[in-house]
mmCIF file of C-alpha atoms and ligand atoms in Angstrom:
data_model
loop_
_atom_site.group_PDB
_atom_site.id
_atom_site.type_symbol
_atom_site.label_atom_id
_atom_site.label_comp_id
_atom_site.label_asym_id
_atom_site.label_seq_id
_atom_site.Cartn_x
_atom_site.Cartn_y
_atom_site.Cartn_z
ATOM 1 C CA UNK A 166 37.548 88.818 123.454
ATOM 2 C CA UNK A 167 38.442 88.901 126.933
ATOM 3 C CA UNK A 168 41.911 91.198 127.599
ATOM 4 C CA UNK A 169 44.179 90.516 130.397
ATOM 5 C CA UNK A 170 46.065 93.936 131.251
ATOM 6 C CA UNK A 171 48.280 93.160 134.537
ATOM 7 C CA UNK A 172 49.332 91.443 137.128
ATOM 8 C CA UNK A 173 50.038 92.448 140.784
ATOM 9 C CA UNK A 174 51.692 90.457 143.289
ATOM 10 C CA UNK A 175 50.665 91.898 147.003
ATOM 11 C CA UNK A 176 51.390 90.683 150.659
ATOM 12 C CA UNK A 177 48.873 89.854 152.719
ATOM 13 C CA UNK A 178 49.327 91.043 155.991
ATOM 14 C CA UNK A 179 46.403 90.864 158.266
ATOM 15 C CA UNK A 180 47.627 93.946 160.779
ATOM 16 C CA UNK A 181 47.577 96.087 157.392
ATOM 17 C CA UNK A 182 43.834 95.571 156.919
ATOM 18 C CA UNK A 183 43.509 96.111 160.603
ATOM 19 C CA UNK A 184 45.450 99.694 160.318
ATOM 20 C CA UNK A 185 43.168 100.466 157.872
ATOM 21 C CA UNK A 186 39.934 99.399 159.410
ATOM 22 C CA UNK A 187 40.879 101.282 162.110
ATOM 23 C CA UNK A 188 42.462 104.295 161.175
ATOM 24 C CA UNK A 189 45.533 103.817 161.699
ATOM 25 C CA UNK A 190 47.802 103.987 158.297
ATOM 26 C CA UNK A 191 48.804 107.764 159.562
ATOM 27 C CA UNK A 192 50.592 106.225 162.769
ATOM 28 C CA UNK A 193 54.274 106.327 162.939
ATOM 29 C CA UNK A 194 54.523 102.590 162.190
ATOM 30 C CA UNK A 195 52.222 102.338 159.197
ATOM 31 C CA UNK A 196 53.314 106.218 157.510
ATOM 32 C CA UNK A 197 56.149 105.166 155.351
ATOM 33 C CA UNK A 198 54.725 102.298 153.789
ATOM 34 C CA UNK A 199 51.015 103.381 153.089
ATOM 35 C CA UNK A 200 52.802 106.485 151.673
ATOM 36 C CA UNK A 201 54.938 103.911 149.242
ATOM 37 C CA UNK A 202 51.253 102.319 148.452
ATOM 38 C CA UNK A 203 49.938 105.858 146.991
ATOM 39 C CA UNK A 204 51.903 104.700 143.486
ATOM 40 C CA UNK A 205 50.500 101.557 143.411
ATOM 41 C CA UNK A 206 46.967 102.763 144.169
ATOM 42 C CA UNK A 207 46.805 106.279 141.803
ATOM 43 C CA UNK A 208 47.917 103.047 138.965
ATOM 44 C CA UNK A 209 44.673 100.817 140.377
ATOM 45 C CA UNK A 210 42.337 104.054 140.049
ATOM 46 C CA UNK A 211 43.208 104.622 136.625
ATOM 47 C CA UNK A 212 43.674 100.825 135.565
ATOM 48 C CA UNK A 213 40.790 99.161 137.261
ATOM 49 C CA UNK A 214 39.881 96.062 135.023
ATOM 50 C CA UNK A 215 36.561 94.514 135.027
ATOM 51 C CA UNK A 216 37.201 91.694 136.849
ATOM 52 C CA UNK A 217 39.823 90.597 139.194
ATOM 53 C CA UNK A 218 41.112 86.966 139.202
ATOM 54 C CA UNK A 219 42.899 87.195 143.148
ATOM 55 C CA UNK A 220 44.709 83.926 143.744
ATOM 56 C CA UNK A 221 45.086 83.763 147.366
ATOM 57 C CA UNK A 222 45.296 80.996 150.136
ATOM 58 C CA UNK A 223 42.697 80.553 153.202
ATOM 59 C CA UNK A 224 44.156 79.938 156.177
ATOM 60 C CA UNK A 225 42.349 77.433 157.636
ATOM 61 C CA UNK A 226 39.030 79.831 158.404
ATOM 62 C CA UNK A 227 36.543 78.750 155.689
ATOM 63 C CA UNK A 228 38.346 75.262 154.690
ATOM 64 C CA UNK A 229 38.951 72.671 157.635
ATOM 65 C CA UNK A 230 42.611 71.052 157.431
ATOM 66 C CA UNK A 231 40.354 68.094 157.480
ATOM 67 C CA UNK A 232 39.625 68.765 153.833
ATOM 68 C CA UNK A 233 41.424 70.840 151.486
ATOM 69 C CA UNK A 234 41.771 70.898 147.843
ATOM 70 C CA UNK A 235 45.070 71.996 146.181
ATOM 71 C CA UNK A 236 43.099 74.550 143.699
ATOM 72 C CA UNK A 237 39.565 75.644 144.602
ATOM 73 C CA UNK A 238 37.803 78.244 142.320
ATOM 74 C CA UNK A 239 35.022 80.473 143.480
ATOM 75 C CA UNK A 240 31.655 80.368 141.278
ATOM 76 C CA UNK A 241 29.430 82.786 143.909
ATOM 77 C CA UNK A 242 27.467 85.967 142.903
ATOM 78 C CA UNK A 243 29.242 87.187 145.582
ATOM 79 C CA UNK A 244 31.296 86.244 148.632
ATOM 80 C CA UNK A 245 31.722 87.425 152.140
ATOM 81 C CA UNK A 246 34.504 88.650 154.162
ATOM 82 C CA UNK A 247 35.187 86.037 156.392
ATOM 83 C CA UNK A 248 35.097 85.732 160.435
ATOM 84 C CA UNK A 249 38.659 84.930 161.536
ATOM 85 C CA UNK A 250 37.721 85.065 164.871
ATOM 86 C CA UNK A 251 37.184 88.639 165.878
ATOM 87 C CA UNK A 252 34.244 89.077 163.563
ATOM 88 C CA UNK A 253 34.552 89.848 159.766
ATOM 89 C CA UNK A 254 35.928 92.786 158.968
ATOM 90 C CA UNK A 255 34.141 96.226 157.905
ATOM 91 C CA UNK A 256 34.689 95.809 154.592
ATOM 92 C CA UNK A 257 31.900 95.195 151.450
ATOM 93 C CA UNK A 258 31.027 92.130 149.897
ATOM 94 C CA UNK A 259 32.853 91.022 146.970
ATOM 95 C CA UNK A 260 30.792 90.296 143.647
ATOM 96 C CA UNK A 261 31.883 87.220 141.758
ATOM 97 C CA UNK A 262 31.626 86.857 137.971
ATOM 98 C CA UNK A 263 29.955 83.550 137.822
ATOM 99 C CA UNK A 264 30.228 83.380 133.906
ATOM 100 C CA UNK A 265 33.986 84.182 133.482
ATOM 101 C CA UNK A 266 34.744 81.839 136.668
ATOM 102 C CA UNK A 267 32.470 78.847 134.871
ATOM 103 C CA UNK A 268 34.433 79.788 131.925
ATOM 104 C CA UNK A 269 37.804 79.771 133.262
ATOM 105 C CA UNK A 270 37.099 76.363 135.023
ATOM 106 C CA UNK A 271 35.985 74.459 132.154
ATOM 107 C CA UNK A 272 38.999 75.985 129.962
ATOM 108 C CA UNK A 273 41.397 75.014 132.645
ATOM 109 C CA UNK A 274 40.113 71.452 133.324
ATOM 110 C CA UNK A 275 40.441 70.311 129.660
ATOM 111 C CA UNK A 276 44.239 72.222 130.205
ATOM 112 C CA UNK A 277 44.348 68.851 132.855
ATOM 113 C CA UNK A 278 44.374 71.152 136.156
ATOM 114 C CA UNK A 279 41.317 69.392 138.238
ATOM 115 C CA UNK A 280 40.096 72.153 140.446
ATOM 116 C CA UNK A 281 37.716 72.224 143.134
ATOM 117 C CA UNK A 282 34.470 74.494 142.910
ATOM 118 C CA UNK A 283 32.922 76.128 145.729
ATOM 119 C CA UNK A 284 29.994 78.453 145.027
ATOM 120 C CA UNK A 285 29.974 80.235 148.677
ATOM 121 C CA UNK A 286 33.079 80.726 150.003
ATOM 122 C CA UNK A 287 33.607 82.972 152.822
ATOM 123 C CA UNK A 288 36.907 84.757 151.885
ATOM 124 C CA UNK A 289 39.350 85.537 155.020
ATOM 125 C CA UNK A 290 42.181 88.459 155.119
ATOM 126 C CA UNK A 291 44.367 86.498 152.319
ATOM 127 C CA UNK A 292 41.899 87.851 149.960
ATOM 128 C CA UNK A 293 40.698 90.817 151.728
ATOM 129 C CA UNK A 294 43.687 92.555 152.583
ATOM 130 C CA UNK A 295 45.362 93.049 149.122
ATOM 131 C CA UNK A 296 41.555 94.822 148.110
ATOM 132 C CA UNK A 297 42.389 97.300 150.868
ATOM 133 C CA UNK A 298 46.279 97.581 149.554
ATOM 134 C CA UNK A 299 44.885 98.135 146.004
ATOM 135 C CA UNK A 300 41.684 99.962 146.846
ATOM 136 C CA UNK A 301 41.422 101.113 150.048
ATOM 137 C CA UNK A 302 38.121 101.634 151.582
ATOM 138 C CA UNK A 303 35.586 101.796 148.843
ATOM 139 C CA UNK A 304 31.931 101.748 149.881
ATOM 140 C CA UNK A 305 31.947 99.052 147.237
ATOM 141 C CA UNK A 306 34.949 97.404 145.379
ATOM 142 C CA UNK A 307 35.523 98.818 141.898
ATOM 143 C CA UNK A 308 35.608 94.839 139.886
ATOM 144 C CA UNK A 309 34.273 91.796 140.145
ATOM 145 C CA UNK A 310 36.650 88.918 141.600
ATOM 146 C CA UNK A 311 37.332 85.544 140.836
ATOM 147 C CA UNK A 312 38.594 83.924 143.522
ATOM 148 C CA UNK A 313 41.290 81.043 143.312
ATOM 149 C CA UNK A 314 42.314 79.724 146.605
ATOM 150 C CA UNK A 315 45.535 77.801 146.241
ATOM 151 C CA UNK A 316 46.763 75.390 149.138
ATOM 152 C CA UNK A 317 50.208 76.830 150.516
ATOM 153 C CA UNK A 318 49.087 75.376 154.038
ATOM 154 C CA UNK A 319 48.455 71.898 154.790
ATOM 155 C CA UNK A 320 51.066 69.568 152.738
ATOM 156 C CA UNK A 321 51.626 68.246 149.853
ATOM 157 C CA UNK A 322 51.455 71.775 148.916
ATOM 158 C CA UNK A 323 51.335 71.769 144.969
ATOM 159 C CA UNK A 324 54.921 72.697 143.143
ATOM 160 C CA UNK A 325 56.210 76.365 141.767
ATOM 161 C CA UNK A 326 56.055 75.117 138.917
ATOM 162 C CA UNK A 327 52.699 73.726 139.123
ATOM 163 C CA UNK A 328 51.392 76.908 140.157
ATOM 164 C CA UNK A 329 53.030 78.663 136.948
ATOM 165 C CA UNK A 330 51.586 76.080 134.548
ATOM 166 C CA UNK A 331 48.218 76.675 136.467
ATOM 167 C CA UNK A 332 48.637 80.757 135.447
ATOM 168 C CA UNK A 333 49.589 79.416 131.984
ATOM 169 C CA UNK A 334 46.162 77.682 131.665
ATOM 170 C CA UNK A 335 44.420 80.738 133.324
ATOM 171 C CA UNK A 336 46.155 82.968 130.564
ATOM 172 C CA UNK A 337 44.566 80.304 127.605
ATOM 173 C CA UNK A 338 41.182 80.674 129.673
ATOM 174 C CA UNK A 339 41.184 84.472 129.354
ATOM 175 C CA UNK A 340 42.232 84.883 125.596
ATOM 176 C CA UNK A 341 39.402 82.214 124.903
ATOM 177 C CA UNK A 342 36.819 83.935 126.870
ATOM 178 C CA UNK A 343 34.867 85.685 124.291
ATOM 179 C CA UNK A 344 33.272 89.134 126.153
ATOM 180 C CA UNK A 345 35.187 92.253 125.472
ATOM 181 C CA UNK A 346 36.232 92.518 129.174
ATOM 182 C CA UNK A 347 39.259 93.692 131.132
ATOM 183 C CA UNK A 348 40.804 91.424 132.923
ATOM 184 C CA UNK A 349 43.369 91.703 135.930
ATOM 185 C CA UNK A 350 45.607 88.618 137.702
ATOM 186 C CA UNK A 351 46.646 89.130 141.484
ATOM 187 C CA UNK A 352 49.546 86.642 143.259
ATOM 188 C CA UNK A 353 49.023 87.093 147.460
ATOM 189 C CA UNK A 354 50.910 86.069 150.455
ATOM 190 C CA UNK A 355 54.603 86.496 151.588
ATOM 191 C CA UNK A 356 56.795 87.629 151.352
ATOM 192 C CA UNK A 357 59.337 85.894 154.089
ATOM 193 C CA UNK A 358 57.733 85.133 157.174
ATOM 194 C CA UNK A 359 57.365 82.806 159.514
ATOM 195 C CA UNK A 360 54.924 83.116 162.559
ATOM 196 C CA UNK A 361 55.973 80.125 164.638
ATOM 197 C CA UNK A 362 58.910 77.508 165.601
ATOM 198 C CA UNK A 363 62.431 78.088 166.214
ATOM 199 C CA UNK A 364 63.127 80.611 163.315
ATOM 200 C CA UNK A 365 60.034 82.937 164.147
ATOM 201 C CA UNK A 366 60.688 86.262 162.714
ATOM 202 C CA UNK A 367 62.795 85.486 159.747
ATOM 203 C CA UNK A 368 63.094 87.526 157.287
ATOM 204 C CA UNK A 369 65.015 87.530 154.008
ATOM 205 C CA UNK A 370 65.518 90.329 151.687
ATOM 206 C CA UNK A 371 68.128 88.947 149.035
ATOM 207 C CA UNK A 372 65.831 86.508 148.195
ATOM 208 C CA UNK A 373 62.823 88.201 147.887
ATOM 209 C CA UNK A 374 64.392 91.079 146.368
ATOM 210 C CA UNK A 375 66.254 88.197 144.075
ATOM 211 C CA UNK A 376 62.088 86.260 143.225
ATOM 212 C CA UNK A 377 60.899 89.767 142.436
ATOM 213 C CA UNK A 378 63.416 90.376 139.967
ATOM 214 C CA UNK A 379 62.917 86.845 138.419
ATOM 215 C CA UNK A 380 59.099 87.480 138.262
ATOM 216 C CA UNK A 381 60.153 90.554 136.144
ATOM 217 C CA UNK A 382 62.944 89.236 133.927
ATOM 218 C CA UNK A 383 63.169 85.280 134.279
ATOM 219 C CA UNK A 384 59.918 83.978 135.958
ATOM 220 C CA UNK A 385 60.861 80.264 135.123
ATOM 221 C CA UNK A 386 63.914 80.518 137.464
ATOM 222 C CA UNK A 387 61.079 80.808 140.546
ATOM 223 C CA UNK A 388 59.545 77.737 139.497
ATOM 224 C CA UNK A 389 62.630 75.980 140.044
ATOM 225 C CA UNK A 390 62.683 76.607 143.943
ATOM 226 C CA UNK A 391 61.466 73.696 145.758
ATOM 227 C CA UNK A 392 59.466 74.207 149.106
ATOM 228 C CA UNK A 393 62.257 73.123 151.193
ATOM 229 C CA UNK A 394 63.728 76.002 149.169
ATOM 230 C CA UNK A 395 61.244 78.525 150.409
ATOM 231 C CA UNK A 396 61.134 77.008 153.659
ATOM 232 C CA UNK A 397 64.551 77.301 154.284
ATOM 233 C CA UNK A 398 65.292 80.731 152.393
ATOM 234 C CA UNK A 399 62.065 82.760 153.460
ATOM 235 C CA UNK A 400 60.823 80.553 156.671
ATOM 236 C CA UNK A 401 57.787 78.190 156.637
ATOM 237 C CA UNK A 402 55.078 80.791 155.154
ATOM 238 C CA UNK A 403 57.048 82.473 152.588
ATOM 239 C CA UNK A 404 56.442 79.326 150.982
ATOM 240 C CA UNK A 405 52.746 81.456 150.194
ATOM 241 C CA UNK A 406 55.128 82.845 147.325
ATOM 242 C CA UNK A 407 54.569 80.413 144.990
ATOM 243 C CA UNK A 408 50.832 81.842 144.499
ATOM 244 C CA UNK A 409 52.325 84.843 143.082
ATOM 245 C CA UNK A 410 54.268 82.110 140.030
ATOM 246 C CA UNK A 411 49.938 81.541 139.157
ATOM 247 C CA UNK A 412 49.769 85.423 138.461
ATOM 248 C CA UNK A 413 53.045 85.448 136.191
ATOM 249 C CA UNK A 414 52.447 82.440 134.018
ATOM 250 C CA UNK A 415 49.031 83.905 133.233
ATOM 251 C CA UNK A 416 50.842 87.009 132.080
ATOM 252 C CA UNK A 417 53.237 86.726 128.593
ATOM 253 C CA UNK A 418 56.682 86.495 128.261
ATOM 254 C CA UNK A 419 57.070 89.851 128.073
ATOM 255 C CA UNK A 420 56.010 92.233 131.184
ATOM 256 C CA UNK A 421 56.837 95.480 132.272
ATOM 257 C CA UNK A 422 57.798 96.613 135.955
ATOM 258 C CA UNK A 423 55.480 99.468 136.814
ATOM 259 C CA UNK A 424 56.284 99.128 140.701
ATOM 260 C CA UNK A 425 57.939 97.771 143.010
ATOM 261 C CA UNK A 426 57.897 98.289 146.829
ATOM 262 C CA UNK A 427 59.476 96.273 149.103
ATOM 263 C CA UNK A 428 59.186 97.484 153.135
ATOM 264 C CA UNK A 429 60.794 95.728 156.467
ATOM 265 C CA UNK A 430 58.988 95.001 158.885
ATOM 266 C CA UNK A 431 55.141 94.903 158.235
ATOM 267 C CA UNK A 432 54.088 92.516 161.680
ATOM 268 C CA UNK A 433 56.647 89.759 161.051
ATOM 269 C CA UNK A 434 56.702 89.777 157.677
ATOM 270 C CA UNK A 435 59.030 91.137 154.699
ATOM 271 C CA UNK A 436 56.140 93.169 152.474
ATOM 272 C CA UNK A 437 56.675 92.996 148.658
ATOM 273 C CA UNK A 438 54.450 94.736 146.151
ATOM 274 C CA UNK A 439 54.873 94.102 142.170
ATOM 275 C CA UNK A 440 53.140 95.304 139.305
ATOM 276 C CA UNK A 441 53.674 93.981 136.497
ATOM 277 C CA UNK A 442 52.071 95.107 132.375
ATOM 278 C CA UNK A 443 51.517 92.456 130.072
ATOM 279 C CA UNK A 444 53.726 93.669 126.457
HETATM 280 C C1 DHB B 20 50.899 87.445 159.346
HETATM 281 C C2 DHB B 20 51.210 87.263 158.015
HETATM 282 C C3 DHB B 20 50.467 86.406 157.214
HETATM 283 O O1 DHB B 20 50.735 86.148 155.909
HETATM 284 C C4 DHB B 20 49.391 85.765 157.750
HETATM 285 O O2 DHB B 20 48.647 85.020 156.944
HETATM 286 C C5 DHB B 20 49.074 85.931 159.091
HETATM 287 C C6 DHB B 20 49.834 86.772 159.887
HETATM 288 C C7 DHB B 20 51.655 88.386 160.212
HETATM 289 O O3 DHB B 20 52.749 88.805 159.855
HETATM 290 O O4 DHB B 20 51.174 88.783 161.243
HETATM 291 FE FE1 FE B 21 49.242 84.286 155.183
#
């Protein structure tokens, strides 16, 4: 049967892919905190599952605001790093697992969560970027993914707690999947930021610091933060957060911290690394 190991929670900062694309993570700016990633990456190289289930959020590149589903899961052999607008980055194709992602859809639809499947999604730096936090630059990535693109951008944004019941299903899916494989669980985005209006800038470290502590000891207390909640406590895209509640209601009730890193500023943004051992 199918095993699921650990879950990360990673920001997704585009300038961080950028630094590494172009050689910059030995710059003054981006030292410190590529140096805090070495833990988190030596624990990747000798803990890399078989396949990857990265719940992320597109930000408007591959869906239109026109059109887009609360949960979408990706069913492709393999997806492309998306153009954002300055041509997709340098980075390799990611191969899908087209079996465990059929699998994990059916499980979770009869678990009442009515997702959206999209067999050739181009994948933009909310996916990309925590493969170059965990990996770095591969000439190809070390798992398969399963993408699951959750809407954090274009309300009604589902619930906190939605998204943890969503992991919870995604944690029945694996344990009923019934290949001996390794699996891994990723949570992107955040953490506090907000790249526009009046409070541009804002950043919040007592409550991210206080969210990453709940994901460790009392996860349910993050699914009782509305979006208003987020909104107001970690500006408008910190709400992204509530991705990272999928990743820890996959996981049991029991995890273990491995790391932690938590760095001010990366761009405008707080970034938060987690990673967490299912006991
Ligand atoms: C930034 C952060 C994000 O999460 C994002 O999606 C885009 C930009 C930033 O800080 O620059
Ligand atoms: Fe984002």
């Amino acid at each position: 049967m199918a095993k699921l190991t650990a879950g990360m929670g990673t920001s997704h900062v585009p300038g961080l892919g950028a630094a590494i694309d172009n050689g910059k993570t030995h710059e003054a700016y981006w030292k410190s905190l590529f140096e805090g990633l070495e833990p988190l990456r030596n624990w990747h190289k000798a803990n890399t599952p078989d396949v990857n289930i990265i719940v992320y959020n597109d930000h408007a590149t591959e869906f239109s605001l026109d059109s887009y589903s609360t949960f979408t899961v990706g069913v492709g052999e393999s997806f492309r790093p998306a153009d954002e607008g300055w041509g997709p980055r340098q980075v390799p194709e990611m191969q899908g697992h087209p079996e465990f992602a059929w699998h994990l859809i059916e499980s979770v639809m009869a678990d009442e969560f009515d997702l959206a499947v999209n067999a050739s999604m181009d994948l933009d730096h909310g996916f990309t970027v925590p493969l170059s936090v965990a990996y770095g630059q591969p000439s190809e990535w070390p798992t398969a993914v399963v993408p699951v693109c959750v809407n954090v951008i274009q309300h009604p944004l589902p619930t906190a707690l939605r998204c943890y019941k969503l992991g919870q299903a995604i944690g029945t899916a694996i344990e009923s999947y019934p290949d001996d494989i390794t699996v891994g669980i990723w949570g992107t985005g955040g953490l506090s930021h907000q790249l526009g209006g009046e409070r541009v800038g804002v950043v919040n470290p007592e409550f991210d610091q206080l969210f990453l502590d709940n994901l460790t000891k009392d996860p349910l207390a993050n699914t009782r933060l509305s979006h208003t909640d987020f909104m107001r406590e970690a500006g408008c895209e910190g709400v992204e957060m509530i991705m990272w509640n999928v990743m820890r209601g996959a996981l049991g009730d029991n995890v273990e911290e491995i790391f932690r890193l938590y760095h001010i500023p990366v761009s405008a943004t707080a970034f938060g690394a987690i990673i967490l051992e299912n006991k």
